[in-house]
Structures are given as C-alpha cells and as structure tokens.
Amino acid sequence: MVKIRHLSGRHLAGEQSLDRIVAAARADPGLWLMVKEREMEMRALSGEFQRLDADPSDLDHLFPTRLTPRLAELVEELVSRIFGSCPPEMLGPVQEALLDTAKRELEACRQHDDR
C-alpha cells in the first residue's frame, strides 16, 4: 500500500491529501473493489429513489439490506491505516473523493465496452 508520511492537521481534506488517499485505496485491489461496489449501490439506490419519489433521508428505512461494511467504515479503516487515526471531518470529503474516482473509472470502463 502507498505510505503517506505527513498529513497536515490544517489541510486534512485538501486536494493533495485526498489524491494521496485515493491512490492508497486504488493500490489495495480488495478495498478498491468494495469502493466501486458502493458506487454501483449508490447508482442503483438513486434510480430507486427517483422511481419511488422518495426522500433520501428514508434510505435506511427503504433499503435496510445495504452492502457491508459501509463506505464510512471503509474510509475510517483506510485513513486510520495510513495516518493512525481518522478525524471525523475527513469522512465526508474522503468518501466523496473515492466515489467520484470510482464513478469516473466505471464510466470509462462502460464507454470502453460500448466501443
């Protein structure tokens, strides 16, 4: 796995730090597969929300059998492995960065398959 030796406390969610965390996630094939599964799950749930005209706050009520571990748990484990701990303010930005990268990768694969 990619080792990160320094993470500035003031720039925890900075673009460079997020890029380094995403690189570490992509370097772990099992973890990266789980991240991509979470992105695919989010796509499926998004389609169901639109179909049901549901409120996103009803996620756990409408879809109680989601993939485990949840993305937040994966992020906490990844960031803790790299930095020794995962500050709560890191969860959202890291989740977003991982899902965005997974989304781009899945779209690129789909476009390649469509050729």
mmCIF file of N, CA and C in Angstrom:
data_model
loop_
_atom_site.group_PDB
_atom_site.id
_atom_site.type_symbol
_atom_site.label_atom_id
_atom_site.label_comp_id
_atom_site.label_asym_id
_atom_site.label_seq_id
_atom_site.Cartn_x
_atom_site.Cartn_y
_atom_site.Cartn_z
ATOM 1 N N MET A 1 0.839 -1.166 0.000
ATOM 2 C CA MET A 1 0.000 0.000 0.000
ATOM 3 C C MET A 1 0.893 1.241 0.000
ATOM 4 N N VAL A 2 0.382 2.290 -0.567
ATOM 5 C CA VAL A 2 1.088 3.557 -0.601
ATOM 6 C C VAL A 2 1.163 4.111 0.815
ATOM 7 N N LYS A 3 2.340 4.521 1.251
ATOM 8 C CA LYS A 3 2.503 5.090 2.588
ATOM 9 C C LYS A 3 2.488 6.609 2.503
ATOM 10 N N ILE A 4 1.755 7.218 3.403
ATOM 11 C CA ILE A 4 1.723 8.677 3.497
ATOM 12 C C ILE A 4 2.352 9.046 4.831
ATOM 13 N N ARG A 5 3.391 9.814 4.774
ATOM 14 C CA ARG A 5 4.150 10.102 5.981
ATOM 15 C C ARG A 5 3.722 11.394 6.681
ATOM 16 N N HIS A 6 3.080 12.310 5.963
ATOM 17 C CA HIS A 6 2.744 13.585 6.589
ATOM 18 C C HIS A 6 1.361 14.032 6.139
ATOM 19 N N LEU A 7 0.539 14.368 7.085
ATOM 20 C CA LEU A 7 -0.779 14.916 6.800
ATOM 21 C C LEU A 7 -0.958 16.125 7.694
ATOM 22 N N SER A 8 -1.001 17.271 7.100
ATOM 23 C CA SER A 8 -1.145 18.498 7.853
ATOM 24 C C SER A 8 -2.512 18.561 8.514
ATOM 25 N N GLY A 9 -2.530 18.874 9.792
ATOM 26 C CA GLY A 9 -3.784 18.968 10.525
ATOM 27 C C GLY A 9 -4.712 20.034 9.972
ATOM 28 N N ARG A 10 -4.159 21.098 9.401
ATOM 29 C CA ARG A 10 -4.990 22.177 8.868
ATOM 30 C C ARG A 10 -5.512 21.881 7.477
ATOM 31 N N HIS A 11 -4.908 20.926 6.787
ATOM 32 C CA HIS A 11 -5.288 20.649 5.401
ATOM 33 C C HIS A 11 -5.714 19.200 5.226
ATOM 34 N N LEU A 12 -6.454 18.685 6.209
ATOM 35 C CA LEU A 12 -6.850 17.280 6.174
ATOM 36 C C LEU A 12 -7.613 16.923 4.916
ATOM 37 N N ALA A 13 -8.486 17.782 4.476
ATOM 38 C CA ALA A 13 -9.310 17.484 3.314
ATOM 39 C C ALA A 13 -8.825 18.228 2.073
ATOM 40 N N GLY A 14 -7.564 18.642 2.062
ATOM 41 C CA GLY A 14 -7.017 19.321 0.902
ATOM 42 C C GLY A 14 -6.934 18.389 -0.290
ATOM 43 N N GLU A 15 -6.930 18.975 -1.469
ATOM 44 C CA GLU A 15 -6.932 18.181 -2.705
ATOM 45 C C GLU A 15 -5.756 17.214 -2.773
ATOM 46 N N GLN A 16 -4.571 17.667 -2.389
ATOM 47 C CA GLN A 16 -3.403 16.787 -2.447
ATOM 48 C C GLN A 16 -3.543 15.611 -1.480
ATOM 49 N N SER A 17 -4.036 15.854 -0.282
ATOM 50 C CA SER A 17 -4.233 14.774 0.686
ATOM 51 C C SER A 17 -5.272 13.781 0.180
ATOM 52 N N LEU A 18 -6.356 14.299 -0.381
ATOM 53 C CA LEU A 18 -7.396 13.417 -0.907
ATOM 54 C C LEU A 18 -6.866 12.579 -2.066
ATOM 55 N N ASP A 19 -6.075 13.195 -2.932
ATOM 56 C CA ASP A 19 -5.487 12.450 -4.048
ATOM 57 C C ASP A 19 -4.601 11.317 -3.541
ATOM 58 N N ARG A 20 -3.864 11.589 -2.503
ATOM 59 C CA ARG A 20 -2.975 10.565 -1.940
ATOM 60 C C ARG A 20 -3.774 9.435 -1.287
ATOM 61 N N ILE A 21 -4.875 9.765 -0.637
ATOM 62 C CA ILE A 21 -5.728 8.748 -0.019
ATOM 63 C C ILE A 21 -6.384 7.891 -1.097
ATOM 64 N N VAL A 22 -6.861 8.526 -2.165
ATOM 65 C CA VAL A 22 -7.464 7.778 -3.275
ATOM 66 C C VAL A 22 -6.430 6.848 -3.897
ATOM 67 N N ALA A 23 -5.209 7.332 -4.065
ATOM 68 C CA ALA A 23 -4.144 6.483 -4.623
ATOM 69 C C ALA A 23 -3.886 5.276 -3.729
ATOM 70 N N ALA A 24 -3.913 5.482 -2.432
ATOM 71 C CA ALA A 24 -3.713 4.372 -1.493
ATOM 72 C C ALA A 24 -4.862 3.371 -1.604
ATOM 73 N N ALA A 25 -6.081 3.861 -1.747
ATOM 74 C CA ALA A 25 -7.243 2.972 -1.892
ATOM 75 C C ALA A 25 -7.147 2.168 -3.184
ATOM 76 N N ARG A 26 -6.759 2.820 -4.260
ATOM 77 C CA ARG A 26 -6.652 2.124 -5.548
ATOM 78 C C ARG A 26 -5.518 1.113 -5.552
ATOM 79 N N ALA A 27 -4.535 1.298 -4.688
ATOM 80 C CA ALA A 27 -3.409 0.364 -4.605
ATOM 81 C C ALA A 27 -3.789 -0.920 -3.868
ATOM 82 N N ASP A 28 -4.927 -0.920 -3.203
ATOM 83 C CA ASP A 28 -5.422 -2.096 -2.483
ATOM 84 C C ASP A 28 -6.606 -2.652 -3.280
ATOM 85 N N PRO A 29 -6.374 -3.698 -4.104
ATOM 86 C CA PRO A 29 -7.433 -4.177 -5.010
ATOM 87 C C PRO A 29 -8.725 -4.576 -4.312
ATOM 88 N N GLY A 30 -8.643 -5.223 -3.163
ATOM 89 C CA GLY A 30 -9.858 -5.630 -2.455
ATOM 90 C C GLY A 30 -10.650 -4.432 -1.968
ATOM 91 N N LEU A 31 -9.965 -3.475 -1.393
ATOM 92 C CA LEU A 31 -10.621 -2.264 -0.916
ATOM 93 C C LEU A 31 -11.224 -1.490 -2.082
ATOM 94 N N TRP A 32 -10.473 -1.374 -3.174
ATOM 95 C CA TRP A 32 -10.954 -0.606 -4.316
ATOM 96 C C TRP A 32 -12.198 -1.259 -4.927
ATOM 97 N N LEU A 33 -12.226 -2.580 -4.953
ATOM 98 C CA LEU A 33 -13.407 -3.285 -5.447
ATOM 99 C C LEU A 33 -14.619 -2.960 -4.571
ATOM 100 N N MET A 34 -14.424 -2.925 -3.263
ATOM 101 C CA MET A 34 -15.535 -2.591 -2.366
ATOM 102 C C MET A 34 -16.006 -1.154 -2.586
ATOM 103 N N VAL A 35 -15.080 -0.230 -2.839
ATOM 104 C CA VAL A 35 -15.465 1.162 -3.110
ATOM 105 C C VAL A 35 -16.306 1.220 -4.382
ATOM 106 N N LYS A 36 -15.874 0.510 -5.425
ATOM 107 C CA LYS A 36 -16.635 0.507 -6.675
ATOM 108 C C LYS A 36 -18.009 -0.143 -6.473
ATOM 109 N N GLU A 37 -18.091 -1.153 -5.636
ATOM 110 C CA GLU A 37 -19.393 -1.757 -5.325
ATOM 111 C C GLU A 37 -20.303 -0.745 -4.645
ATOM 112 N N ARG A 38 -19.739 0.080 -3.763
ATOM 113 C CA ARG A 38 -20.544 1.100 -3.078
ATOM 114 C C ARG A 38 -21.042 2.131 -4.076
ATOM 115 N N GLU A 39 -20.207 2.488 -5.058
ATOM 116 C CA GLU A 39 -20.635 3.441 -6.091
ATOM 117 C C GLU A 39 -21.773 2.842 -6.918
ATOM 118 N N MET A 40 -21.662 1.590 -7.260
ATOM 119 C CA MET A 40 -22.729 0.936 -8.023
ATOM 120 C C MET A 40 -24.010 0.841 -7.187
ATOM 121 N N GLU A 41 -23.850 0.594 -5.882
ATOM 122 C CA GLU A 41 -25.002 0.565 -4.989
ATOM 123 C C GLU A 41 -25.679 1.935 -4.965
ATOM 124 N N MET A 42 -24.877 2.992 -4.894
ATOM 125 C CA MET A 42 -25.442 4.344 -4.866
ATOM 126 C C MET A 42 -26.202 4.636 -6.156
ATOM 127 N N ARG A 43 -25.684 4.171 -7.292
ATOM 128 C CA ARG A 43 -26.392 4.353 -8.571
ATOM 129 C C ARG A 43 -27.742 3.650 -8.539
ATOM 130 N N ALA A 44 -27.742 2.418 -8.063
ATOM 131 C CA ALA A 44 -28.981 1.648 -8.010
ATOM 132 C C ALA A 44 -29.990 2.307 -7.071
ATOM 133 N N LEU A 45 -29.516 2.746 -5.909
ATOM 134 C CA LEU A 45 -30.411 3.389 -4.949
ATOM 135 C C LEU A 45 -30.944 4.706 -5.494
ATOM 136 N N SER A 46 -30.113 5.441 -6.198
ATOM 137 C CA SER A 46 -30.538 6.705 -6.784
ATOM 138 C C SER A 46 -31.688 6.472 -7.763
ATOM 139 N N GLY A 47 -31.568 5.430 -8.571
ATOM 140 C CA GLY A 47 -32.640 5.092 -9.506
ATOM 141 C C GLY A 47 -33.918 4.712 -8.784
ATOM 142 N N GLU A 48 -33.787 3.975 -7.690
ATOM 143 C CA GLU A 48 -34.964 3.579 -6.920
ATOM 144 C C GLU A 48 -35.611 4.788 -6.243
ATOM 145 N N PHE A 49 -34.800 5.712 -5.736
ATOM 146 C CA PHE A 49 -35.359 6.915 -5.108
ATOM 147 C C PHE A 49 -36.183 7.709 -6.119
ATOM 148 N N GLN A 50 -35.647 7.830 -7.329
ATOM 149 C CA GLN A 50 -36.377 8.565 -8.365
ATOM 150 C C GLN A 50 -37.673 7.845 -8.714
ATOM 151 N N ARG A 51 -37.591 6.529 -8.836
ATOM 152 C CA ARG A 51 -38.777 5.742 -9.186
ATOM 153 C C ARG A 51 -39.847 5.845 -8.097
ATOM 154 N N LEU A 52 -39.411 5.802 -6.830
ATOM 155 C CA LEU A 52 -40.354 5.865 -5.711
ATOM 156 C C LEU A 52 -40.722 7.283 -5.304
ATOM 157 N N ASP A 53 -40.031 8.272 -5.887
ATOM 158 C CA ASP A 53 -40.198 9.673 -5.493
ATOM 159 C C ASP A 53 -40.036 9.802 -3.981
ATOM 160 N N ALA A 54 -38.961 9.169 -3.453
ATOM 161 C CA ALA A 54 -38.722 9.095 -2.010
ATOM 162 C C ALA A 54 -37.748 10.176 -1.553
ATOM 163 N N ASP A 55 -37.744 10.397 -0.264
ATOM 164 C CA ASP A 55 -36.832 11.329 0.392
ATOM 165 C C ASP A 55 -35.549 10.575 0.730
ATOM 166 N N PRO A 56 -34.362 11.107 0.380
ATOM 167 C CA PRO A 56 -33.102 10.418 0.686
ATOM 168 C C PRO A 56 -32.905 10.100 2.162
ATOM 169 N N SER A 57 -33.584 10.814 3.060
ATOM 170 C CA SER A 57 -33.451 10.510 4.490
ATOM 171 C C SER A 57 -34.107 9.174 4.840
ATOM 172 N N ASP A 58 -34.907 8.639 3.930
ATOM 173 C CA ASP A 58 -35.558 7.344 4.145
ATOM 174 C C ASP A 58 -34.689 6.172 3.698
ATOM 175 N N LEU A 59 -33.434 6.423 3.374
ATOM 176 C CA LEU A 59 -32.543 5.397 2.832
ATOM 177 C C LEU A 59 -32.525 4.128 3.671
ATOM 178 N N ASP A 60 -32.235 4.248 4.961
ATOM 179 C CA ASP A 60 -32.121 3.061 5.808
ATOM 180 C C ASP A 60 -33.466 2.356 5.986
ATOM 181 N N HIS A 61 -34.543 3.130 5.991
ATOM 182 C CA HIS A 61 -35.881 2.532 6.139
ATOM 183 C C HIS A 61 -36.290 1.773 4.868
ATOM 184 N N LEU A 62 -36.055 2.376 3.712
ATOM 185 C CA LEU A 62 -36.468 1.757 2.451
ATOM 186 C C LEU A 62 -35.533 0.645 1.991
ATOM 187 N N PHE A 63 -34.246 0.775 2.298
ATOM 188 C CA PHE A 63 -33.252 -0.184 1.828
ATOM 189 C C PHE A 63 -32.384 -0.643 2.997
ATOM 190 N N PRO A 64 -32.937 -1.438 3.913
ATOM 191 C CA PRO A 64 -32.183 -1.820 5.116
ATOM 192 C C PRO A 64 -31.033 -2.795 4.852
ATOM 193 N N THR A 65 -31.040 -3.501 3.750
ATOM 194 C CA THR A 65 -30.001 -4.503 3.488
ATOM 195 C C THR A 65 -28.978 -3.954 2.511
ATOM 196 N N ARG A 66 -28.217 -2.987 2.955
ATOM 197 C CA ARG A 66 -27.178 -2.391 2.120
ATOM 198 C C ARG A 66 -25.891 -3.161 2.292
ATOM 199 N N LEU A 67 -24.926 -2.892 1.400
ATOM 200 C CA LEU A 67 -23.635 -3.557 1.471
ATOM 201 C C LEU A 67 -22.922 -3.232 2.780
ATOM 202 N N THR A 68 -22.240 -4.231 3.310
ATOM 203 C CA THR A 68 -21.424 -4.018 4.498
ATOM 204 C C THR A 68 -20.020 -4.524 4.210
ATOM 205 N N PRO A 69 -19.013 -3.933 4.768
ATOM 206 C CA PRO A 69 -19.077 -2.739 5.611
ATOM 207 C C PRO A 69 -19.487 -1.521 4.781
ATOM 208 N N ARG A 70 -20.048 -0.569 5.446
ATOM 209 C CA ARG A 70 -20.455 0.662 4.773
ATOM 210 C C ARG A 70 -19.221 1.463 4.367
ATOM 211 N N LEU A 71 -19.436 2.368 3.422
ATOM 212 C CA LEU A 71 -18.329 3.172 2.916
ATOM 213 C C LEU A 71 -17.648 3.950 4.028
ATOM 214 N N ALA A 72 -18.408 4.491 4.964
ATOM 215 C CA ALA A 72 -17.807 5.245 6.073
ATOM 216 C C ALA A 72 -16.850 4.365 6.869
ATOM 217 N N GLU A 73 -17.210 3.098 7.054
ATOM 218 C CA GLU A 73 -16.331 2.168 7.781
ATOM 219 C C GLU A 73 -15.063 1.877 6.979
ATOM 220 N N LEU A 74 -15.207 1.731 5.670
ATOM 221 C CA LEU A 74 -14.032 1.506 4.818
ATOM 222 C C LEU A 74 -13.098 2.712 4.855
ATOM 223 N N VAL A 75 -13.684 3.905 4.787
ATOM 224 C CA VAL A 75 -12.878 5.134 4.821
ATOM 225 C C VAL A 75 -12.156 5.258 6.151
ATOM 226 N N GLU A 76 -12.867 5.014 7.232
ATOM 227 C CA GLU A 76 -12.242 5.128 8.554
ATOM 228 C C GLU A 76 -11.072 4.150 8.682
ATOM 229 N N GLU A 77 -11.262 2.927 8.214
ATOM 230 C CA GLU A 77 -10.186 1.939 8.281
ATOM 231 C C GLU A 77 -9.001 2.352 7.408
ATOM 232 N N LEU A 78 -9.271 2.796 6.194
ATOM 233 C CA LEU A 78 -8.200 3.203 5.276
ATOM 234 C C LEU A 78 -7.407 4.369 5.834
ATOM 235 N N VAL A 79 -8.090 5.419 6.226
ATOM 236 C CA VAL A 79 -7.398 6.615 6.722
ATOM 237 C C VAL A 79 -6.655 6.296 8.014
ATOM 238 N N SER A 80 -7.242 5.484 8.879
ATOM 239 C CA SER A 80 -6.567 5.105 10.121
ATOM 240 C C SER A 80 -5.323 4.279 9.849
ATOM 241 N N ARG A 81 -5.398 3.391 8.854
ATOM 242 C CA ARG A 81 -4.216 2.596 8.490
ATOM 243 C C ARG A 81 -3.076 3.492 8.013
ATOM 244 N N ILE A 82 -3.431 4.523 7.291
ATOM 245 C CA ILE A 82 -2.413 5.412 6.719
ATOM 246 C C ILE A 82 -1.880 6.390 7.753
ATOM 247 N N PHE A 83 -2.782 7.009 8.519
ATOM 248 C CA PHE A 83 -2.402 8.112 9.398
ATOM 249 C C PHE A 83 -2.451 7.786 10.881
ATOM 250 N N GLY A 84 -2.953 6.620 11.245
ATOM 251 C CA GLY A 84 -3.053 6.263 12.655
ATOM 252 C C GLY A 84 -4.398 6.581 13.266
ATOM 253 N N SER A 85 -5.147 7.485 12.666
ATOM 254 C CA SER A 85 -6.494 7.805 13.123
ATOM 255 C C SER A 85 -7.236 8.482 11.981
ATOM 256 N N CYS A 86 -8.532 8.572 12.128
ATOM 257 C CA CYS A 86 -9.349 9.222 11.101
ATOM 258 C C CYS A 86 -10.227 10.272 11.763
ATOM 259 N N PRO A 87 -9.847 11.538 11.653
ATOM 260 C CA PRO A 87 -10.682 12.600 12.215
ATOM 261 C C PRO A 87 -12.062 12.592 11.560
ATOM 262 N N PRO A 88 -13.115 12.840 12.313
ATOM 263 C CA PRO A 88 -14.475 12.810 11.759
ATOM 264 C C PRO A 88 -14.663 13.725 10.549
ATOM 265 N N GLU A 89 -13.958 14.855 10.535
ATOM 266 C CA GLU A 89 -14.112 15.783 9.414
ATOM 267 C C GLU A 89 -13.538 15.243 8.107
ATOM 268 N N MET A 90 -12.802 14.146 8.178
ATOM 269 C CA MET A 90 -12.231 13.526 6.974
ATOM 270 C C MET A 90 -13.227 12.614 6.272
ATOM 271 N N LEU A 91 -14.195 12.055 6.990
ATOM 272 C CA LEU A 91 -15.086 11.041 6.422
ATOM 273 C C LEU A 91 -15.799 11.515 5.159
ATOM 274 N N GLY A 92 -16.467 12.640 5.220
ATOM 275 C CA GLY A 92 -17.226 13.139 4.071
ATOM 276 C C GLY A 92 -16.374 13.415 2.852
ATOM 277 N N PRO A 93 -15.327 14.235 2.981
ATOM 278 C CA PRO A 93 -14.504 14.527 1.811
ATOM 279 C C PRO A 93 -13.831 13.287 1.213
ATOM 280 N N VAL A 94 -13.379 12.361 2.056
ATOM 281 C CA VAL A 94 -12.729 11.157 1.530
ATOM 282 C C VAL A 94 -13.754 10.275 0.824
ATOM 283 N N GLN A 95 -14.933 10.112 1.419
ATOM 284 C CA GLN A 95 -15.980 9.319 0.769
ATOM 285 C C GLN A 95 -16.316 9.896 -0.604
ATOM 286 N N GLU A 96 -16.477 11.195 -0.658
ATOM 287 C CA GLU A 96 -16.810 11.854 -1.925
ATOM 288 C C GLU A 96 -15.701 11.657 -2.956
ATOM 289 N N ALA A 97 -14.454 11.814 -2.532
ATOM 290 C CA ALA A 97 -13.330 11.639 -3.460
ATOM 291 C C ALA A 97 -13.248 10.204 -3.976
ATOM 292 N N LEU A 98 -13.452 9.234 -3.088
ATOM 293 C CA LEU A 98 -13.405 7.829 -3.512
ATOM 294 C C LEU A 98 -14.542 7.508 -4.473
ATOM 295 N N LEU A 99 -15.758 7.950 -4.143
ATOM 296 C CA LEU A 99 -16.901 7.674 -5.014
ATOM 297 C C LEU A 99 -16.769 8.372 -6.362
ATOM 298 N N ASP A 100 -16.265 9.600 -6.372
ATOM 299 C CA ASP A 100 -16.062 10.314 -7.638
ATOM 300 C C ASP A 100 -15.056 9.584 -8.524
ATOM 301 N N THR A 101 -13.969 9.122 -7.920
ATOM 302 C CA THR A 101 -12.953 8.397 -8.686
ATOM 303 C C THR A 101 -13.501 7.072 -9.191
ATOM 304 N N ALA A 102 -14.229 6.358 -8.342
ATOM 305 C CA ALA A 102 -14.834 5.093 -8.751
ATOM 306 C C ALA A 102 -15.841 5.324 -9.880
ATOM 307 N N LYS A 103 -16.625 6.384 -9.770
ATOM 308 C CA LYS A 103 -17.613 6.707 -10.802
ATOM 309 C C LYS A 103 -16.929 6.952 -12.147
ATOM 310 N N ARG A 104 -15.854 7.736 -12.140
ATOM 311 C CA ARG A 104 -15.122 8.012 -13.385
ATOM 312 C C ARG A 104 -14.540 6.727 -13.972
ATOM 313 N N GLU A 105 -13.999 5.879 -13.108
ATOM 314 C CA GLU A 105 -13.418 4.626 -13.580
ATOM 315 C C GLU A 105 -14.489 3.708 -14.168
ATOM 316 N N LEU A 106 -15.627 3.606 -13.505
ATOM 317 C CA LEU A 106 -16.714 2.772 -14.017
ATOM 318 C C LEU A 106 -17.266 3.315 -15.332
ATOM 319 N N GLU A 107 -17.375 4.640 -15.442
ATOM 320 C CA GLU A 107 -17.833 5.251 -16.695
ATOM 321 C C GLU A 107 -16.848 4.980 -17.824
ATOM 322 N N ALA A 108 -15.560 5.067 -17.532
ATOM 323 C CA ALA A 108 -14.542 4.802 -18.551
ATOM 324 C C ALA A 108 -14.618 3.350 -19.019
ATOM 325 N N CYS A 109 -14.845 2.426 -18.092
ATOM 326 C CA CYS A 109 -14.989 1.013 -18.457
ATOM 327 C C CYS A 109 -16.229 0.802 -19.318
ATOM 328 N N ARG A 110 -17.316 1.455 -18.948
ATOM 329 C CA ARG A 110 -18.554 1.317 -19.715
ATOM 330 C C ARG A 110 -18.390 1.869 -21.120
ATOM 331 N N GLN A 111 -17.736 3.014 -21.244
ATOM 332 C CA GLN A 111 -17.512 3.599 -22.558
ATOM 333 C C GLN A 111 -16.607 2.715 -23.400
ATOM 334 N N HIS A 112 -15.617 2.126 -22.760
ATOM 335 C CA HIS A 112 -14.708 1.218 -23.481
ATOM 336 C C HIS A 112 -15.461 -0.013 -23.963
ATOM 337 N N ASP A 113 -16.357 -0.534 -23.137
ATOM 338 C CA ASP A 113 -17.148 -1.715 -23.510
ATOM 339 C C ASP A 113 -18.136 -1.414 -24.615
ATOM 340 N N ASP A 114 -18.624 -0.158 -24.686
ATOM 341 C CA ASP A 114 -19.592 0.234 -25.704
ATOM 342 C C ASP A 114 -18.971 0.351 -27.093
ATOM 343 N N ARG A 115 -17.665 0.371 -27.173
ATOM 344 C CA ARG A 115 -17.000 0.525 -28.479
ATOM 345 C C ARG A 115 -17.108 -0.682 -29.299
#
